[in-house]
Amino acid sequence: MVELGLESLAHGGEAVGHHDGLAVFVPGGVPGDRVRVALALQGRFARGRILDVLQPAPGRRASDCPLHPACGGCPWMAVPYDVQLRAKSDILRDALMRLGHLALEQVRVVPAAAAPSETRYRHRARLHAERHGVGRVLGFLPAKGRGVIPVDRCPVLEEPLERALVPVARALQRAPEGPLDVTLSCEPVESGGRVGILVETEGAPDGHRWRRVADGLWRDHGILVEVMRRGRTLARAGEGNLRYAVAPGAPGGPYEHDASCFTQGNRAQNGTLTRLALDALAPTPAEHVLELHAGCGNFTIPLAQRAGRVTSVESHPRAVEHAGRNLRRGGLATRARAFTADADKLAAVRRVVEGRVDAILLDPPRTGAPGLPAVVEQLKPRRVVYVSCNPATLARDVARVVALGYDLKSAQAVDLFPRTWHVEAVVALEAR
């Protein structure tokens, strides 16, 4: 065992200290802590398990959740919020420099955009269900090890989601065998707070049993349900779609989606994210904007309100259907068109793009946008704004666009997930 001081936070959630020149990654630590740890060497670095906090960091916080630290959902529960924000900016800067091989003078990282609240912010959450003894438990993945941490309350969930945990867990007791991934989404309380769930299973395709589970949740609790196995719907129950309301004062407008469509998990911060991305892109009524990985219209709607023309590209057919309906509902169908195509394949993008592209906005999944450089090289937009949830793939893609003759104008972390190490970012690039 050794004693060391903790200095920073790493992408992945651990605090970092040093011992005899070796970086030591310590789960549950807070920068400023003096700790005694059990050391496990792992090549060029080590991991430390806290045995004792000898001197806590100033502002170190007690947990307000009985599931912490066993639950893996909020690894930065003890970290003061201002320290979390600085860490996310540092993680973004480090990725762009170390992984993107950009020089310090090329990387302008502005302070992270803080969330209005660290609690009750998630309107969308992914849980897991698996057998435990004679029953099935619904919960989050543990901080370490395997299994599921059962959860019937969670302080970061919006109240309608939290209220749905128990009835959903009870209904899943009657479901066919096999582990399940369960995504819950909800409308704002002021819009009625309806909840929708998407259940994904690899178990037996027993549509009859799944229909009974889905019908019961809709009949008894008003929960919209869809059950899918390998991309095929086994059961569906409920009427209508969830309505996604943007934050007051944010660009865009309400739009509808179902539980299978991706939406940002933090409703209030999604408004901040949208505003920052559109301000960075600064589209004008004379410009044509190409939107890649567009989903069901999160950026498409506000883009169509400001740009002259928007071409929206998304690979998920149902999301494209929702995007088209949302544009028509908002009276924007003449200014924006949504296409089903692979946003990372140049040939697919070229088939749907007509005329000059002045700017590109994209919001890809964690795997990033490996096809972006080819699209940029071919279409030569003046500006590119990249919204990312993974600093590593962001840095990879940005470096390739910079090599094509673009400058990184700004980069900003947006805190969509307080108490976690997840970093959302908005990066703006401009042709030289």
Tab-separated table of C-alpha atoms in Angstrom:
chain	number	residue	atom	x	y	z
A	1	MET	CA	0.000	0.000	0.000
A	2	VAL	CA	1.100	3.574	-0.650
A	3	GLU	CA	0.031	7.112	0.174
A	4	LEU	CA	-0.473	9.690	-2.561
A	5	GLY	CA	-2.192	12.939	-3.384
A	6	LEU	CA	-4.819	13.012	-6.118
A	7	GLU	CA	-4.363	15.715	-8.724
A	8	SER	CA	-6.966	15.463	-11.510
A	9	LEU	CA	-9.810	13.483	-13.057
A	10	ALA	CA	-9.523	11.248	-16.114
A	11	HIS	CA	-11.944	10.364	-18.888
A	12	GLY	CA	-13.366	7.153	-17.460
A	13	GLY	CA	-14.093	8.684	-14.061
A	14	GLU	CA	-11.014	7.880	-11.997
A	15	ALA	CA	-8.933	10.389	-10.069
A	16	VAL	CA	-5.245	10.492	-10.979
A	17	GLY	CA	-2.203	10.699	-8.735
A	18	HIS	CA	1.445	9.740	-9.110
A	19	HIS	CA	3.757	7.402	-7.225
A	20	ASP	CA	7.440	7.098	-8.108
A	21	GLY	CA	6.737	8.683	-11.492
A	22	LEU	CA	3.911	6.258	-12.257
A	23	ALA	CA	0.376	7.480	-12.968
A	24	VAL	CA	-2.098	5.893	-10.554
A	25	PHE	CA	-5.823	5.788	-11.439
A	26	VAL	CA	-8.061	5.754	-8.365
A	27	PRO	CA	-11.844	5.125	-8.576
A	28	GLY	CA	-13.864	7.169	-6.098
A	29	GLY	CA	-11.134	9.743	-5.546
A	30	VAL	CA	-11.431	13.529	-5.642
A	31	PRO	CA	-8.655	15.903	-6.751
A	32	GLY	CA	-7.109	17.247	-3.549
A	33	ASP	CA	-7.614	14.032	-1.574
A	34	ARG	CA	-4.698	12.510	0.314
A	35	VAL	CA	-5.337	8.762	0.217
A	36	ARG	CA	-3.859	5.424	1.173
A	37	VAL	CA	-4.379	2.922	-1.650
A	38	ALA	CA	-3.668	-0.683	-2.502
A	39	LEU	CA	-1.607	-0.546	-5.674
A	40	ALA	CA	-1.956	-2.854	-8.684
A	41	LEU	CA	0.618	-2.365	-11.443
A	42	GLN	CA	-0.716	-2.540	-15.009
A	43	GLY	CA	2.229	-1.953	-17.335
A	44	ARG	CA	3.004	1.749	-17.687
A	45	PHE	CA	0.455	2.807	-15.071
A	46	ALA	CA	-1.197	1.498	-11.914
A	47	ARG	CA	-4.633	1.346	-10.378
A	48	GLY	CA	-5.254	2.174	-6.759
A	49	ARG	CA	-8.064	0.972	-4.483
A	50	ILE	CA	-8.787	3.451	-1.705
A	51	LEU	CA	-8.166	1.959	1.748
A	52	ASP	CA	-8.454	5.244	3.619
A	53	VAL	CA	-9.001	8.929	2.850
A	54	LEU	CA	-6.300	10.455	5.050
A	55	GLN	CA	-7.227	14.043	4.207
A	56	PRO	CA	-10.331	14.783	2.139
A	57	ALA	CA	-10.214	17.376	-0.606
A	58	PRO	CA	-11.823	20.747	0.150
A	59	GLY	CA	-15.492	20.495	-0.788
A	60	ARG	CA	-15.545	16.675	-0.983
A	61	ARG	CA	-19.231	15.763	-0.831
A	62	ALA	CA	-21.216	13.071	0.918
A	63	SER	CA	-23.475	10.896	-1.206
A	64	ASP	CA	-27.195	11.655	-1.415
A	65	CYS	CA	-28.004	8.279	-3.014
A	66	PRO	CA	-28.187	4.978	-1.092
A	67	LEU	CA	-26.963	3.057	-4.157
A	68	HIS	CA	-23.654	4.941	-4.341
A	69	PRO	CA	-20.861	3.811	-4.708
A	70	ALA	CA	-22.053	0.317	-5.737
A	71	CYS	CA	-24.034	1.703	-8.685
A	72	GLY	CA	-21.934	2.798	-11.639
A	73	GLY	CA	-24.268	5.630	-12.637
A	74	CYS	CA	-22.721	8.598	-10.791
A	75	PRO	CA	-18.980	8.033	-10.248
A	76	TRP	CA	-18.360	11.734	-9.512
A	77	MET	CA	-20.960	11.984	-6.754
A	78	ALA	CA	-18.314	13.165	-4.267
A	79	VAL	CA	-16.668	15.667	-6.626
A	80	PRO	CA	-17.599	19.370	-6.212
A	81	TYR	CA	-19.458	20.602	-9.265
A	82	ASP	CA	-16.962	23.299	-10.248
A	83	VAL	CA	-14.234	20.632	-10.220
A	84	GLN	CA	-16.371	18.411	-12.482
A	85	LEU	CA	-16.759	21.247	-14.994
A	86	ARG	CA	-13.048	22.055	-15.097
A	87	ALA	CA	-12.268	18.367	-15.528
A	88	LYS	CA	-14.574	18.067	-18.536
A	89	SER	CA	-12.910	21.026	-20.234
A	90	ASP	CA	-9.502	19.517	-19.471
A	91	ILE	CA	-10.571	16.104	-20.847
A	92	LEU	CA	-11.736	17.760	-24.072
A	93	ARG	CA	-8.516	19.771	-24.444
A	94	ASP	CA	-6.346	16.735	-23.670
A	95	ALA	CA	-8.125	14.602	-26.274
A	96	LEU	CA	-7.735	17.211	-29.013
A	97	MET	CA	-4.044	17.654	-28.233
A	98	ARG	CA	-2.953	14.124	-27.319
A	99	LEU	CA	-5.208	12.051	-29.610
A	100	GLY	CA	-5.829	14.662	-32.299
A	101	HIS	CA	-2.165	15.755	-32.345
A	102	LEU	CA	-3.165	19.425	-32.360
A	103	ALA	CA	-0.838	22.045	-30.905
A	104	LEU	CA	-1.858	24.085	-27.879
A	105	GLU	CA	-2.216	27.228	-30.012
A	106	GLN	CA	-4.648	25.347	-32.288
A	107	VAL	CA	-6.984	24.367	-29.454
A	108	ARG	CA	-9.256	27.072	-28.065
A	109	VAL	CA	-11.352	25.420	-25.346
A	110	VAL	CA	-13.817	27.753	-23.652
A	111	PRO	CA	-15.228	26.994	-20.165
A	112	ALA	CA	-17.766	24.182	-19.957
A	113	ALA	CA	-21.470	25.024	-20.031
A	114	ALA	CA	-22.855	24.122	-16.612
A	115	ALA	CA	-26.108	22.235	-16.107
A	116	PRO	CA	-28.843	24.050	-14.149
A	117	SER	CA	-29.182	21.063	-11.803
A	118	GLU	CA	-27.258	17.947	-10.819
A	119	THR	CA	-30.462	16.078	-9.990
A	120	ARG	CA	-33.767	15.305	-11.769
A	121	TYR	CA	-32.196	16.047	-15.127
A	122	ARG	CA	-32.516	12.763	-17.046
A	123	HIS	CA	-35.617	12.266	-19.162
A	124	ARG	CA	-34.067	9.230	-20.836
A	125	ALA	CA	-32.149	6.369	-19.248
A	126	ARG	CA	-30.955	2.903	-20.218
A	127	LEU	CA	-31.343	0.148	-17.646
A	128	HIS	CA	-30.792	-3.591	-17.669
A	129	ALA	CA	-32.857	-6.509	-16.428
A	130	GLU	CA	-31.655	-9.999	-15.653
A	131	ARG	CA	-32.606	-12.972	-13.546
A	132	HIS	CA	-31.666	-12.881	-9.875
A	133	GLY	CA	-32.767	-15.871	-7.838
A	134	VAL	CA	-36.398	-16.639	-8.618
A	135	GLY	CA	-37.138	-13.191	-10.015
A	136	ARG	CA	-35.785	-10.577	-12.400
A	137	VAL	CA	-34.188	-7.314	-11.287
A	138	LEU	CA	-34.209	-4.003	-13.175
A	139	GLY	CA	-31.403	-1.569	-12.564
A	140	PHE	CA	-28.087	-0.030	-13.536
A	141	LEU	CA	-24.742	-1.679	-14.140
A	142	PRO	CA	-22.468	-1.801	-11.089
A	143	ALA	CA	-19.373	0.351	-10.669
A	144	LYS	CA	-17.302	-2.834	-10.799
A	145	GLY	CA	-18.000	-6.456	-11.499
A	146	ARG	CA	-20.963	-7.976	-13.240
A	147	GLY	CA	-24.681	-8.107	-12.634
A	148	VAL	CA	-27.260	-5.382	-12.074
A	149	ILE	CA	-27.814	-3.008	-9.145
A	150	PRO	CA	-31.598	-3.054	-8.491
A	151	VAL	CA	-33.066	0.448	-8.497
A	152	ASP	CA	-36.504	1.712	-7.513
A	153	ARG	CA	-35.409	5.309	-6.906
A	154	CYS	CA	-32.796	7.489	-8.582
A	155	PRO	CA	-32.148	11.184	-7.842
A	156	VAL	CA	-30.975	12.030	-11.391
A	157	LEU	CA	-34.131	10.762	-13.129
A	158	GLU	CA	-37.032	13.061	-13.915
A	159	GLU	CA	-39.955	12.172	-11.665
A	160	PRO	CA	-42.117	10.407	-14.294
A	161	LEU	CA	-39.209	8.053	-15.066
A	162	GLU	CA	-38.596	7.353	-11.396
A	163	ARG	CA	-42.274	6.560	-10.835
A	164	ALA	CA	-42.182	4.077	-13.741
A	165	LEU	CA	-39.326	1.987	-12.314
A	166	VAL	CA	-41.419	-0.185	-9.995
A	167	PRO	CA	-44.316	-0.996	-12.379
A	168	VAL	CA	-41.881	-1.746	-15.210
A	169	ALA	CA	-39.801	-4.029	-12.971
A	170	ARG	CA	-42.940	-5.869	-11.846
A	171	ALA	CA	-44.211	-6.302	-15.412
A	172	LEU	CA	-40.874	-7.732	-16.551
A	173	GLN	CA	-41.235	-10.567	-14.024
A	174	ARG	CA	-43.786	-12.027	-16.459
A	175	ALA	CA	-41.579	-11.605	-19.535
A	176	PRO	CA	-39.839	-14.449	-21.393
A	177	GLU	CA	-36.413	-15.535	-20.208
A	178	GLY	CA	-33.226	-13.753	-21.128
A	179	PRO	CA	-31.341	-10.550	-20.223
A	180	LEU	CA	-32.992	-7.323	-21.338
A	181	ASP	CA	-31.906	-3.782	-22.191
A	182	VAL	CA	-34.621	-1.319	-21.203
A	183	THR	CA	-34.611	2.309	-22.377
A	184	LEU	CA	-37.083	4.619	-20.624
A	185	SER	CA	-38.054	8.065	-21.904
A	186	CYS	CA	-40.610	10.562	-20.635
A	187	GLU	CA	-42.351	13.793	-21.522
A	188	PRO	CA	-42.043	16.812	-19.221
A	189	VAL	CA	-44.370	16.843	-16.221
A	190	GLU	CA	-46.069	19.964	-17.569
A	191	SER	CA	-46.902	18.093	-20.786
A	192	GLY	CA	-48.401	15.156	-18.918
A	193	GLY	CA	-45.259	13.194	-18.073
A	194	ARG	CA	-46.091	10.187	-20.266
A	195	VAL	CA	-43.476	7.433	-20.233
A	196	GLY	CA	-42.373	5.198	-23.095
A	197	ILE	CA	-40.093	2.178	-22.897
A	198	LEU	CA	-38.115	0.225	-25.466
A	199	VAL	CA	-37.248	-3.334	-24.418
A	200	GLU	CA	-34.531	-5.100	-26.405
A	201	THR	CA	-34.197	-8.847	-25.971
A	202	GLU	CA	-32.080	-11.664	-27.368
A	203	GLY	CA	-34.382	-14.270	-25.788
A	204	ALA	CA	-37.026	-16.423	-27.416
A	205	PRO	CA	-39.246	-14.456	-29.824
A	206	ASP	CA	-42.396	-15.170	-27.795
A	207	GLY	CA	-44.602	-12.404	-29.166
A	208	HIS	CA	-47.695	-13.634	-27.325
A	209	ARG	CA	-46.132	-13.304	-23.866
A	210	TRP	CA	-44.538	-9.996	-24.739
A	211	ARG	CA	-47.887	-8.611	-25.955
A	212	ARG	CA	-49.431	-9.474	-22.594
A	213	VAL	CA	-46.606	-7.642	-20.774
A	214	ALA	CA	-46.878	-4.603	-23.067
A	215	ASP	CA	-50.681	-4.459	-22.947
A	216	GLY	CA	-50.620	-4.624	-19.158
A	217	LEU	CA	-48.196	-1.705	-18.823
A	218	TRP	CA	-50.280	0.420	-21.194
A	219	ARG	CA	-53.626	-0.556	-19.657
A	220	ASP	CA	-52.624	-0.217	-15.996
A	221	HIS	CA	-50.019	2.568	-16.104
A	222	GLY	CA	-50.358	4.387	-19.443
A	223	ILE	CA	-46.803	3.442	-20.422
A	224	LEU	CA	-46.064	3.225	-24.166
A	225	VAL	CA	-44.195	-0.005	-24.889
A	226	GLU	CA	-42.231	-1.459	-27.774
A	227	VAL	CA	-40.372	-4.779	-27.581
A	228	MET	CA	-37.721	-5.553	-30.199
A	229	ARG	CA	-35.513	-8.511	-30.988
A	230	ARG	CA	-32.659	-8.019	-33.461
A	231	GLY	CA	-34.360	-5.049	-35.063
A	232	ARG	CA	-37.794	-6.689	-35.360
A	233	THR	CA	-40.789	-5.582	-33.297
A	234	LEU	CA	-42.276	-8.387	-31.186
A	235	ALA	CA	-44.917	-6.335	-29.377
A	236	ARG	CA	-46.201	-2.803	-29.143
A	237	ALA	CA	-48.786	-1.157	-26.908
A	238	GLY	CA	-50.130	2.371	-26.520
A	239	GLU	CA	-51.343	5.225	-28.660
A	240	GLY	CA	-49.410	8.194	-30.013
A	241	ASN	CA	-45.804	9.231	-29.520
A	242	LEU	CA	-43.815	10.986	-26.829
A	243	ARG	CA	-43.550	14.741	-27.216
A	244	TYR	CA	-40.103	16.255	-26.737
A	245	ALA	CA	-40.330	19.824	-25.492
A	246	VAL	CA	-37.249	22.004	-25.861
A	247	ALA	CA	-36.129	24.143	-22.937
A	248	PRO	CA	-37.699	27.615	-22.651
A	249	GLY	CA	-35.860	30.083	-24.881
A	250	ALA	CA	-34.003	27.345	-26.778
A	251	PRO	CA	-34.101	27.230	-30.579
A	252	GLY	CA	-36.382	24.716	-32.246
A	253	GLY	CA	-39.773	23.574	-31.049
A	254	PRO	CA	-41.650	20.600	-29.663
A	255	TYR	CA	-41.306	17.459	-31.708
A	256	GLU	CA	-42.532	13.886	-31.430
A	257	HIS	CA	-40.572	10.652	-31.281
A	258	ASP	CA	-40.952	7.111	-30.030
A	259	ALA	CA	-38.826	5.261	-27.502
A	260	SER	CA	-36.645	3.692	-30.223
A	261	CYS	CA	-35.372	7.123	-31.354
A	262	PHE	CA	-32.320	8.705	-29.786
A	263	THR	CA	-32.889	11.923	-27.844
A	264	GLN	CA	-30.438	13.772	-25.615
A	265	GLY	CA	-30.885	12.618	-22.034
A	266	ASN	CA	-30.852	16.062	-20.413
A	267	ARG	CA	-33.744	18.181	-21.641
A	268	ALA	CA	-32.542	21.516	-20.222
A	269	GLN	CA	-28.970	21.086	-21.415
A	270	ASN	CA	-30.131	19.951	-24.825
A	271	GLY	CA	-31.445	23.498	-25.226
A	272	THR	CA	-27.989	24.825	-24.358
A	273	LEU	CA	-26.351	22.352	-26.731
A	274	THR	CA	-28.647	23.339	-29.586
A	275	ARG	CA	-28.137	27.051	-29.018
A	276	LEU	CA	-24.342	26.739	-28.871
A	277	ALA	CA	-24.191	24.568	-31.990
A	278	LEU	CA	-26.377	26.912	-34.027
A	279	ASP	CA	-24.543	30.005	-32.803
A	280	ALA	CA	-21.241	28.383	-33.817
A	281	LEU	CA	-22.572	27.413	-37.245
A	282	ALA	CA	-24.326	30.792	-37.751
A	283	PRO	CA	-26.422	29.729	-40.767
A	284	THR	CA	-28.003	32.475	-42.871
A	285	PRO	CA	-31.193	32.483	-44.985
A	286	ALA	CA	-29.002	32.349	-48.102
A	287	GLU	CA	-27.166	29.155	-47.102
A	288	HIS	CA	-27.613	25.424	-47.607
A	289	VAL	CA	-26.771	23.316	-44.531
A	290	LEU	CA	-26.083	19.575	-44.612
A	291	GLU	CA	-26.950	17.819	-41.366
A	292	LEU	CA	-25.428	14.380	-40.754
A	293	HIS	CA	-26.572	11.820	-38.154
A	294	ALA	CA	-29.692	13.939	-37.795
A	295	GLY	CA	-31.950	11.695	-35.712
A	296	CYS	CA	-35.594	12.727	-35.485
A	297	GLY	CA	-35.018	16.471	-35.828
A	298	ASN	CA	-33.270	17.812	-32.724
A	299	PHE	CA	-31.088	20.152	-34.788
A	300	THR	CA	-33.032	19.936	-38.045
A	301	ILE	CA	-35.953	21.998	-36.775
A	302	PRO	CA	-33.930	24.980	-35.459
A	303	LEU	CA	-31.633	24.788	-38.514
A	304	ALA	CA	-34.652	25.052	-40.810
A	305	GLN	CA	-35.819	28.106	-38.873
A	306	ARG	CA	-32.548	29.902	-39.659
A	307	ALA	CA	-30.990	28.472	-42.836
A	308	GLY	CA	-32.321	28.862	-46.338
A	309	ARG	CA	-32.231	25.114	-47.009
A	310	VAL	CA	-31.399	22.031	-44.923
A	311	THR	CA	-30.614	18.516	-46.135
A	312	SER	CA	-30.912	16.080	-43.222
A	313	VAL	CA	-29.310	12.605	-43.373
A	314	GLU	CA	-29.989	9.779	-40.903
A	315	SER	CA	-29.630	5.985	-41.169
A	316	HIS	CA	-32.504	5.031	-38.794
A	317	PRO	CA	-35.661	4.893	-40.987
A	318	ARG	CA	-38.094	5.452	-38.150
A	319	ALA	CA	-36.183	8.517	-36.955
A	320	VAL	CA	-36.339	9.901	-40.507
A	321	GLU	CA	-40.111	9.343	-40.552
A	322	HIS	CA	-40.443	11.275	-37.302
A	323	ALA	CA	-38.179	14.041	-38.626
A	324	GLY	CA	-40.333	14.442	-41.719
A	325	ARG	CA	-43.525	14.607	-39.671
A	326	ASN	CA	-41.963	17.055	-37.223
A	327	LEU	CA	-40.891	19.341	-40.072
A	328	ARG	CA	-44.365	19.240	-41.594
A	329	ARG	CA	-45.951	19.894	-38.211
A	330	GLY	CA	-43.721	22.952	-37.781
A	331	GLY	CA	-44.415	24.274	-41.276
A	332	LEU	CA	-40.778	23.747	-42.272
A	333	ALA	CA	-41.069	21.015	-44.896
A	334	THR	CA	-40.332	23.437	-47.738
A	335	ARG	CA	-37.024	24.451	-46.126
A	336	ALA	CA	-35.733	21.073	-44.953
A	337	ARG	CA	-35.856	17.505	-46.245
A	338	ALA	CA	-34.990	14.365	-44.273
A	339	PHE	CA	-33.383	11.414	-46.064
A	340	THR	CA	-32.594	7.856	-45.011
A	341	ALA	CA	-28.950	7.243	-45.888
A	342	ASP	CA	-25.624	6.281	-44.326
A	343	ALA	CA	-24.092	9.588	-43.230
A	344	ASP	CA	-20.612	8.041	-43.247
A	345	LYS	CA	-20.730	6.930	-46.875
A	346	LEU	CA	-19.810	9.675	-49.333
A	347	ALA	CA	-21.712	8.055	-52.203
A	348	ALA	CA	-24.891	7.835	-50.110
A	349	VAL	CA	-24.595	11.470	-49.057
A	350	ARG	CA	-23.908	12.652	-52.594
A	351	ARG	CA	-27.080	10.945	-53.817
A	352	VAL	CA	-29.294	13.144	-51.631
A	353	VAL	CA	-27.371	16.444	-51.718
A	354	GLU	CA	-28.263	18.927	-54.436
A	355	GLY	CA	-26.148	21.998	-55.114
A	356	ARG	CA	-23.501	23.715	-53.053
A	357	VAL	CA	-23.204	22.985	-49.330
A	358	ASP	CA	-22.208	26.036	-47.284
A	359	ALA	CA	-22.010	24.396	-43.858
A	360	ILE	CA	-22.212	20.980	-42.186
A	361	LEU	CA	-23.569	20.171	-38.739
A	362	LEU	CA	-23.265	16.648	-37.361
A	363	ASP	CA	-24.090	14.797	-34.137
A	364	PRO	CA	-22.775	11.234	-34.581
A	365	PRO	CA	-22.887	8.330	-32.101
A	366	ARG	CA	-19.963	7.454	-29.820
A	367	THR	CA	-18.166	5.758	-32.711
A	368	GLY	CA	-17.788	9.174	-34.329
A	369	ALA	CA	-17.960	10.027	-38.027
A	370	PRO	CA	-15.129	8.247	-39.868
A	371	GLY	CA	-16.678	9.225	-43.191
A	372	LEU	CA	-16.708	12.950	-42.438
A	373	PRO	CA	-13.309	13.834	-43.984
A	374	ALA	CA	-14.334	12.399	-47.369
A	375	VAL	CA	-17.619	14.325	-47.273
A	376	VAL	CA	-15.847	17.561	-46.320
A	377	GLU	CA	-13.156	17.099	-48.966
A	378	GLN	CA	-15.777	16.549	-51.656
A	379	LEU	CA	-18.347	19.197	-50.682
A	380	LYS	CA	-15.930	21.864	-49.345
A	381	PRO	CA	-18.239	23.606	-46.852
A	382	ARG	CA	-17.027	26.872	-45.345
A	383	ARG	CA	-17.941	25.826	-41.807
A	384	VAL	CA	-18.319	22.536	-39.898
A	385	VAL	CA	-19.824	22.170	-36.430
A	386	TYR	CA	-19.306	18.788	-34.778
A	387	VAL	CA	-21.396	17.794	-31.744
A	388	SER	CA	-19.810	14.852	-29.963
A	389	CYS	CA	-20.346	12.560	-26.974
A	390	ASN	CA	-16.895	10.964	-27.213
A	391	PRO	CA	-13.734	13.108	-27.021
A	392	ALA	CA	-11.564	10.331	-28.464
A	393	THR	CA	-13.455	9.854	-31.739
A	394	LEU	CA	-14.066	13.609	-31.910
A	395	ALA	CA	-10.308	14.245	-31.762
A	396	ARG	CA	-9.661	11.640	-34.459
A	397	ASP	CA	-12.215	13.153	-36.846
A	398	VAL	CA	-11.323	16.787	-36.138
A	399	ALA	CA	-7.633	16.120	-36.802
A	400	ARG	CA	-8.509	14.710	-40.231
A	401	VAL	CA	-10.661	17.722	-41.102
A	402	VAL	CA	-7.944	20.138	-39.924
A	403	ALA	CA	-5.531	18.353	-42.272
A	404	LEU	CA	-7.875	19.254	-45.157
A	405	GLY	CA	-7.327	22.976	-44.577
A	406	TYR	CA	-9.661	23.886	-41.712
A	407	ASP	CA	-8.945	25.730	-38.466
A	408	LEU	CA	-10.445	24.758	-35.133
A	409	LYS	CA	-12.202	27.981	-34.085
A	410	SER	CA	-13.629	26.861	-30.721
A	411	ALA	CA	-14.349	23.833	-28.560
A	412	GLN	CA	-16.665	23.728	-25.576
A	413	ALA	CA	-17.804	20.966	-23.253
A	414	VAL	CA	-21.519	20.957	-22.419
A	415	ASP	CA	-22.380	19.153	-19.207
A	416	LEU	CA	-25.329	16.946	-20.101
A	417	PHE	CA	-24.529	14.396	-17.398
A	418	PRO	CA	-23.514	15.904	-14.046
A	419	ARG	CA	-21.839	13.541	-11.568
A	420	THR	CA	-20.428	11.484	-14.443
A	421	TRP	CA	-17.321	11.639	-16.626
A	422	HIS	CA	-19.327	11.754	-19.861
A	423	VAL	CA	-18.375	14.769	-21.972
A	424	GLU	CA	-20.583	16.301	-24.649
A	425	ALA	CA	-18.808	18.867	-26.819
A	426	VAL	CA	-19.425	21.400	-29.562
A	427	VAL	CA	-16.467	22.031	-31.889
A	428	ALA	CA	-16.476	24.631	-34.665
A	429	LEU	CA	-14.162	24.465	-37.696
A	430	GLU	CA	-13.753	26.929	-40.519
A	431	ALA	CA	-12.024	26.719	-43.893
A	432	ARG	CA	-8.776	28.715	-44.056
